[in-house]
Amino acid sequence: MRKKLIAGNWKMFKKIGEAQSLIKEIAQGAGDLGGVELLVCPPYTALNAASEARKGTQIKVGAQDLHWEEQGAFTGKISWDMIRDTGAEYVIIGHSEQRTYFHETDDTVNKKTKTALKGGLIPVICVGETLAERDGNRTMDVVSTQTKKAFEGITKEDATKCVIAYEPVWAIGTGRNATPEQAQEVHAGIRALIQSLYDASVAEGMRILYGGSMKPDNAKSLLTQKDIDGGLIGGASLKADSFLAIARAGL
Ligand code: 13P
């Protein structure tokens, strides 16, 4: 059985004090949520404070990106080592906002995934099609290419540590989520691809999250799909009550 992972991607929201308060509120309301794993991904500036605030709780902390080099002249960038130093254990890689606005490519996603694994961070690798790609019936092609490339050169042992997030670009921040059936179809396709790249045990163990306008009122119908193993939540993760309601739908 794959334990559901309910992850909040806070994007460019929450200063240090706000991050600490939100984690405290989530922890206070999470008493009945031992059956799911909770992860929050604050901005870099709040990573350390978040890691301190989560101590003694079930909440894990992750970063939203990393550079593939360990150190060097890369103004504005953060390495795996620096992320580990804050106490964070996860890292989101290849988010569509990174792909759209900051020149992320399948190649840099692959490099970052390798670096994260080498550094002992758990990668949450994001894949997903645009509206034009879905309308052109290219969803599975696009998602397969992104996934294959992300895992290029990654051993079976390392692959078992990874999490994938399927985030249709047209569903992010739009209030228009994929239907449970649409999401399930892609998740099953990703799992089959992982099986073909590795084997059935890697595929069965791989957690594949859905992201894109997941809210308390649609979470249950998405999270009860066979191949949906959690959520990567943007807007609704910024308030404890909606994040907790989604997590509860995953029980
Ligand atoms: P929303 O939940 O705000 O649509 O964002 C999804 C997302 O991008 C999570 O990474």
mmCIF file of C-alpha atoms and ligand atoms in Angstrom:
data_model
loop_
_atom_site.group_PDB
_atom_site.id
_atom_site.type_symbol
_atom_site.label_atom_id
_atom_site.label_comp_id
_atom_site.label_asym_id
_atom_site.label_seq_id
_atom_site.Cartn_x
_atom_site.Cartn_y
_atom_site.Cartn_z
ATOM 1 C CA MET A 1 0.000 0.000 0.000
ATOM 2 C CA ARG A 2 1.302 3.422 -0.925
ATOM 3 C CA LYS A 3 0.860 5.952 1.877
ATOM 4 C CA LYS A 4 -0.775 9.074 0.527
ATOM 5 C CA LEU A 5 1.389 12.184 0.396
ATOM 6 C CA ILE A 6 -0.384 15.506 0.770
ATOM 7 C CA ALA A 7 2.041 18.244 -0.195
ATOM 8 C CA GLY A 8 1.644 22.002 -0.119
ATOM 9 C CA ASN A 9 3.583 24.047 -2.648
ATOM 10 C CA TRP A 10 3.535 27.495 -1.090
ATOM 11 C CA LYS A 11 5.138 29.096 -4.172
ATOM 12 C CA MET A 12 6.128 32.736 -3.503
ATOM 13 C CA PHE A 13 3.917 33.107 -0.443
ATOM 14 C CA LYS A 14 4.616 33.168 3.313
ATOM 15 C CA LYS A 15 7.298 35.081 5.123
ATOM 16 C CA ILE A 16 9.137 33.458 8.022
ATOM 17 C CA GLY A 17 6.627 34.280 10.748
ATOM 18 C CA GLU A 18 3.694 33.307 8.545
ATOM 19 C CA ALA A 19 5.323 29.999 7.697
ATOM 20 C CA GLN A 20 5.877 29.234 11.375
ATOM 21 C CA SER A 21 2.264 30.069 12.237
ATOM 22 C CA LEU A 22 0.871 27.995 9.380
ATOM 23 C CA ILE A 23 2.927 24.965 10.369
ATOM 24 C CA LYS A 24 1.791 25.299 13.978
ATOM 25 C CA GLU A 25 -1.838 25.490 12.852
ATOM 26 C CA ILE A 26 -1.474 22.494 10.558
ATOM 27 C CA ALA A 27 0.217 20.492 13.314
ATOM 28 C CA GLN A 28 -2.523 21.373 15.791
ATOM 29 C CA GLY A 29 -5.222 20.141 13.427
ATOM 30 C CA ALA A 30 -3.409 17.040 12.203
ATOM 31 C CA GLY A 31 -4.083 14.792 15.190
ATOM 32 C CA ASP A 32 -6.176 12.347 13.157
ATOM 33 C CA LEU A 33 -3.932 12.387 10.094
ATOM 34 C CA GLY A 34 -1.391 9.711 10.975
ATOM 35 C CA GLY A 35 -2.544 7.760 7.924
ATOM 36 C CA VAL A 36 -1.186 10.307 5.441
ATOM 37 C CA GLU A 37 2.183 11.968 5.021
ATOM 38 C CA LEU A 38 2.180 15.764 5.162
ATOM 39 C CA LEU A 39 4.722 17.906 3.350
ATOM 40 C CA VAL A 40 5.021 21.675 3.045
ATOM 41 C CA CYS A 41 7.300 23.466 0.589
ATOM 42 C CA PRO A 42 7.870 27.090 1.660
ATOM 43 C CA PRO A 43 10.072 29.608 -0.139
ATOM 44 C CA TYR A 44 13.802 29.300 0.553
ATOM 45 C CA THR A 45 13.806 32.128 3.085
ATOM 46 C CA ALA A 46 11.419 30.232 5.362
ATOM 47 C CA LEU A 47 12.909 26.737 4.967
ATOM 48 C CA ASN A 48 14.987 26.781 8.102
ATOM 49 C CA ALA A 49 12.278 28.304 10.267
ATOM 50 C CA ALA A 50 9.793 25.790 8.857
ATOM 51 C CA SER A 51 12.122 22.904 9.639
ATOM 52 C CA GLU A 52 12.442 24.155 13.212
ATOM 53 C CA ALA A 53 8.686 24.689 13.552
ATOM 54 C CA ARG A 54 7.900 21.167 12.329
ATOM 55 C CA LYS A 55 10.042 19.456 14.966
ATOM 56 C CA GLY A 56 8.001 16.991 16.980
ATOM 57 C CA THR A 57 5.226 16.952 14.338
ATOM 58 C CA GLN A 58 4.545 14.615 11.402
ATOM 59 C CA ILE A 59 5.017 17.455 8.903
ATOM 60 C CA LYS A 60 7.956 17.249 6.499
ATOM 61 C CA VAL A 61 9.566 20.198 4.721
ATOM 62 C CA GLY A 62 10.731 20.545 1.127
ATOM 63 C CA ALA A 63 12.232 23.198 -1.139
ATOM 64 C CA GLN A 64 10.682 24.308 -4.429
ATOM 65 C CA ASP A 65 13.772 23.976 -6.628
ATOM 66 C CA LEU A 66 17.549 23.482 -6.497
ATOM 67 C CA HIS A 67 20.566 23.949 -8.734
ATOM 68 C CA TRP A 68 22.275 20.870 -10.143
ATOM 69 C CA GLU A 69 25.748 21.996 -9.066
ATOM 70 C CA GLU A 70 26.937 21.724 -5.491
ATOM 71 C CA GLN A 71 28.420 25.221 -5.386
ATOM 72 C CA GLY A 72 29.826 27.864 -7.687
ATOM 73 C CA ALA A 73 29.203 31.181 -9.363
ATOM 74 C CA PHE A 74 25.450 30.797 -9.896
ATOM 75 C CA THR A 75 23.923 34.024 -8.656
ATOM 76 C CA GLY A 76 20.498 33.539 -7.149
ATOM 77 C CA LYS A 77 20.664 29.765 -6.970
ATOM 78 C CA ILE A 78 20.593 27.274 -4.103
ATOM 79 C CA SER A 79 22.316 23.886 -3.916
ATOM 80 C CA TRP A 80 21.139 20.553 -2.463
ATOM 81 C CA ASP A 81 23.675 20.989 0.296
ATOM 82 C CA MET A 82 22.192 24.342 1.314
ATOM 83 C CA ILE A 83 18.705 22.862 1.250
ATOM 84 C CA ARG A 84 19.792 19.950 3.421
ATOM 85 C CA ASP A 85 21.455 22.458 5.720
ATOM 86 C CA THR A 86 18.069 24.096 6.404
ATOM 87 C CA GLY A 87 16.649 20.763 7.544
ATOM 88 C CA ALA A 88 14.468 20.192 4.466
ATOM 89 C CA GLU A 89 14.174 16.633 3.104
ATOM 90 C CA TYR A 90 12.239 17.011 -0.158
ATOM 91 C CA VAL A 91 12.583 19.149 -3.252
ATOM 92 C CA ILE A 92 10.121 19.959 -6.022
ATOM 93 C CA ILE A 93 11.738 19.704 -9.462
ATOM 94 C CA GLY A 94 10.435 20.789 -12.860
ATOM 95 C CA HIS A 95 7.336 22.644 -11.767
ATOM 96 C CA SER A 96 5.516 24.055 -14.782
ATOM 97 C CA GLU A 97 6.084 27.588 -13.506
ATOM 98 C CA GLN A 98 9.817 26.854 -13.588
ATOM 99 C CA ARG A 99 9.451 25.403 -17.075
ATOM 100 C CA THR A 100 7.377 28.354 -18.317
ATOM 101 C CA TYR A 101 9.099 31.310 -16.691
ATOM 102 C CA PHE A 102 12.634 30.160 -15.856
ATOM 103 C CA HIS A 103 13.874 28.064 -18.768
ATOM 104 C CA GLU A 104 13.523 24.687 -17.067
ATOM 105 C CA THR A 105 13.916 21.905 -19.612
ATOM 106 C CA ASP A 106 13.628 18.133 -19.472
ATOM 107 C CA ASP A 107 17.413 18.094 -19.405
ATOM 108 C CA THR A 108 17.741 20.392 -16.378
ATOM 109 C CA VAL A 109 15.006 18.410 -14.635
ATOM 110 C CA ASN A 110 17.094 15.277 -15.164
ATOM 111 C CA LYS A 111 20.256 16.936 -13.857
ATOM 112 C CA LYS A 112 18.461 18.316 -10.819
ATOM 113 C CA THR A 113 16.868 14.944 -10.079
ATOM 114 C CA LYS A 114 20.268 13.233 -10.145
ATOM 115 C CA THR A 115 21.768 15.900 -7.909
ATOM 116 C CA ALA A 116 18.886 15.756 -5.428
ATOM 117 C CA LEU A 117 19.202 11.983 -5.165
ATOM 118 C CA LYS A 118 22.953 12.142 -4.751
ATOM 119 C CA GLY A 119 22.478 14.705 -2.004
ATOM 120 C CA GLY A 120 19.866 12.640 -0.176
ATOM 121 C CA LEU A 121 16.858 14.818 -0.993
ATOM 122 C CA ILE A 122 13.611 13.226 -2.150
ATOM 123 C CA PRO A 123 12.673 14.669 -5.552
ATOM 124 C CA VAL A 124 9.053 15.492 -6.364
ATOM 125 C CA ILE A 125 9.268 15.559 -10.154
ATOM 126 C CA CYS A 126 6.530 17.545 -11.898
ATOM 127 C CA VAL A 127 5.177 16.678 -15.329
ATOM 128 C CA GLY A 128 2.116 17.869 -17.207
ATOM 129 C CA GLU A 129 0.716 19.010 -20.505
ATOM 130 C CA THR A 130 -0.513 22.418 -21.639
ATOM 131 C CA LEU A 131 -4.067 22.992 -22.835
ATOM 132 C CA ALA A 132 -2.942 23.054 -26.475
ATOM 133 C CA GLU A 133 -1.190 19.721 -25.981
ATOM 134 C CA ARG A 134 -4.282 18.168 -24.397
ATOM 135 C CA ASP A 135 -6.511 19.557 -27.120
ATOM 136 C CA GLY A 136 -4.109 18.122 -29.674
ATOM 137 C CA ASN A 137 -4.393 14.664 -28.053
ATOM 138 C CA ARG A 138 -0.751 14.762 -27.090
ATOM 139 C CA THR A 139 -1.117 14.492 -23.305
ATOM 140 C CA MET A 140 0.393 11.050 -22.853
ATOM 141 C CA ASP A 141 3.175 11.733 -25.378
ATOM 142 C CA VAL A 142 4.208 14.896 -23.565
ATOM 143 C CA VAL A 143 3.961 13.423 -20.084
ATOM 144 C CA SER A 144 5.838 10.267 -21.158
ATOM 145 C CA THR A 145 8.662 12.252 -22.723
ATOM 146 C CA GLN A 146 8.992 14.433 -19.615
ATOM 147 C CA THR A 147 8.956 11.403 -17.317
ATOM 148 C CA LYS A 148 11.377 9.319 -19.393
ATOM 149 C CA LYS A 149 13.837 12.155 -19.619
ATOM 150 C CA ALA A 150 13.577 12.937 -15.888
ATOM 151 C CA PHE A 151 14.529 9.335 -15.064
ATOM 152 C CA GLU A 152 17.274 8.984 -17.681
ATOM 153 C CA GLY A 153 20.358 7.421 -16.093
ATOM 154 C CA ILE A 154 18.663 6.961 -12.719
ATOM 155 C CA THR A 155 19.118 3.568 -11.111
ATOM 156 C CA LYS A 156 16.258 1.422 -9.946
ATOM 157 C CA GLU A 157 17.290 1.927 -6.342
ATOM 158 C CA ASP A 158 17.219 5.715 -6.729
ATOM 159 C CA ALA A 159 13.978 5.640 -8.716
ATOM 160 C CA THR A 160 12.195 4.049 -5.751
ATOM 161 C CA LYS A 161 12.958 7.186 -3.719
ATOM 162 C CA CYS A 162 11.260 9.550 -6.168
ATOM 163 C CA VAL A 163 7.783 11.007 -6.184
ATOM 164 C CA ILE A 164 6.082 12.158 -9.405
ATOM 165 C CA ALA A 165 3.487 14.928 -9.541
ATOM 166 C CA TYR A 166 1.163 15.064 -12.526
ATOM 167 C CA GLU A 167 0.130 18.681 -12.887
ATOM 168 C CA PRO A 168 -1.799 19.560 -16.035
ATOM 169 C CA VAL A 169 -0.671 23.119 -16.756
ATOM 170 C CA TRP A 170 -4.211 24.197 -17.677
ATOM 171 C CA ALA A 171 -5.426 23.193 -14.208
ATOM 172 C CA ILE A 172 -2.874 25.119 -12.172
ATOM 173 C CA GLY A 173 -4.299 28.151 -10.420
ATOM 174 C CA THR A 174 -7.259 28.225 -12.802
ATOM 175 C CA GLY A 175 -9.909 26.648 -10.600
ATOM 176 C CA ARG A 176 -10.370 24.085 -13.358
ATOM 177 C CA ASN A 177 -9.167 20.722 -12.067
ATOM 178 C CA ALA A 178 -8.744 17.629 -14.210
ATOM 179 C CA THR A 179 -11.689 15.314 -13.726
ATOM 180 C CA PRO A 180 -10.878 12.263 -11.607
ATOM 181 C CA GLU A 181 -11.139 10.137 -14.756
ATOM 182 C CA GLN A 182 -8.803 12.368 -16.768
ATOM 183 C CA ALA A 183 -6.258 12.382 -13.956
ATOM 184 C CA GLN A 184 -6.547 8.633 -13.298
ATOM 185 C CA GLU A 185 -5.924 7.883 -16.979
ATOM 186 C CA VAL A 186 -2.677 9.846 -16.998
ATOM 187 C CA HIS A 187 -1.564 8.474 -13.620
ATOM 188 C CA ALA A 188 -2.097 4.918 -14.837
ATOM 189 C CA GLY A 189 -0.129 5.765 -17.972
ATOM 190 C CA ILE A 190 2.762 7.148 -15.914
ATOM 191 C CA ARG A 191 2.765 4.057 -13.701
ATOM 192 C CA ALA A 192 2.846 1.792 -16.761
ATOM 193 C CA LEU A 193 5.753 3.805 -18.130
ATOM 194 C CA ILE A 194 7.672 3.460 -14.839
ATOM 195 C CA GLN A 195 7.052 -0.282 -15.029
ATOM 196 C CA SER A 196 8.500 -0.374 -18.535
ATOM 197 C CA LEU A 197 11.517 1.695 -17.467
ATOM 198 C CA TYR A 198 12.143 -0.343 -14.294
ATOM 199 C CA ASP A 199 9.822 -3.105 -13.113
ATOM 200 C CA ALA A 200 6.473 -3.772 -11.472
ATOM 201 C CA SER A 201 7.751 -3.343 -7.929
ATOM 202 C CA VAL A 202 9.157 0.137 -8.650
ATOM 203 C CA ALA A 203 5.915 1.080 -10.432
ATOM 204 C CA GLU A 204 3.718 -0.223 -7.613
ATOM 205 C CA GLY A 205 5.735 1.619 -4.978
ATOM 206 C CA MET A 206 5.948 4.935 -6.853
ATOM 207 C CA ARG A 207 3.783 7.707 -5.461
ATOM 208 C CA ILE A 208 2.157 9.768 -8.191
ATOM 209 C CA LEU A 209 0.516 12.952 -6.922
ATOM 210 C CA TYR A 210 -2.080 15.044 -8.689
ATOM 211 C CA GLY A 211 -1.742 18.830 -8.740
ATOM 212 C CA GLY A 212 -3.928 21.528 -10.268
ATOM 213 C CA SER A 213 -6.791 23.258 -8.465
ATOM 214 C CA MET A 214 -7.114 20.517 -5.859
ATOM 215 C CA LYS A 215 -9.515 21.827 -3.209
ATOM 216 C CA PRO A 216 -11.425 20.387 -0.262
ATOM 217 C CA ASP A 217 -14.510 19.862 -2.427
ATOM 218 C CA ASN A 218 -12.835 17.867 -5.206
ATOM 219 C CA ALA A 219 -10.065 16.158 -3.228
ATOM 220 C CA LYS A 220 -11.977 13.018 -2.279
ATOM 221 C CA SER A 221 -13.016 12.198 -5.830
ATOM 222 C CA LEU A 222 -9.414 12.608 -7.022
ATOM 223 C CA LEU A 223 -7.720 10.885 -4.087
ATOM 224 C CA THR A 224 -9.922 7.804 -4.284
ATOM 225 C CA GLN A 225 -8.712 7.032 -7.817
ATOM 226 C CA LYS A 226 -6.583 3.910 -7.914
ATOM 227 C CA ASP A 227 -3.396 5.533 -9.162
ATOM 228 C CA ILE A 228 -3.629 8.913 -7.416
ATOM 229 C CA ASP A 229 -1.409 8.751 -4.358
ATOM 230 C CA GLY A 230 -1.736 12.253 -3.025
ATOM 231 C CA GLY A 231 -1.795 15.865 -4.024
ATOM 232 C CA LEU A 232 0.554 18.729 -4.746
ATOM 233 C CA ILE A 233 -1.536 21.665 -3.713
ATOM 234 C CA GLY A 234 -0.953 25.343 -4.404
ATOM 235 C CA GLY A 235 -3.626 27.857 -3.398
ATOM 236 C CA ALA A 236 -5.510 25.591 -0.998
ATOM 237 C CA SER A 237 -2.317 24.756 0.913
ATOM 238 C CA LEU A 238 -1.904 28.330 2.107
ATOM 239 C CA LYS A 239 -4.565 27.984 4.813
ATOM 240 C CA ALA A 240 -4.493 25.284 7.460
ATOM 241 C CA ASP A 241 -8.196 24.465 7.260
ATOM 242 C CA SER A 242 -8.272 23.800 3.517
ATOM 243 C CA PHE A 243 -4.949 21.929 3.548
ATOM 244 C CA LEU A 244 -6.148 19.755 6.429
ATOM 245 C CA ALA A 245 -9.497 19.131 4.752
ATOM 246 C CA ILE A 246 -7.703 17.875 1.646
ATOM 247 C CA ALA A 247 -5.418 15.711 3.767
ATOM 248 C CA ARG A 248 -8.435 14.240 5.537
ATOM 249 C CA ALA A 249 -9.924 13.346 2.148
ATOM 250 C CA GLY A 250 -6.831 11.217 1.620
ATOM 251 C CA LEU A 251 -7.439 9.011 4.676
HETATM 252 P P1 13P B 1 -3.084 25.260 -7.482
HETATM 253 O O1 13P B 1 -3.485 24.217 -6.456
HETATM 254 O O2 13P B 1 -3.099 26.645 -6.940
HETATM 255 O O3 13P B 1 -3.823 25.086 -8.768
HETATM 256 O O4 13P B 1 -1.522 24.970 -7.807
HETATM 257 C C1 13P B 1 -1.114 23.694 -8.116
HETATM 258 C C2 13P B 1 0.361 23.653 -8.170
HETATM 259 O O5 13P B 1 0.968 24.265 -9.024
HETATM 260 C C3 13P B 1 1.060 22.884 -7.135
HETATM 261 O O6 13P B 1 2.410 22.734 -7.440
#
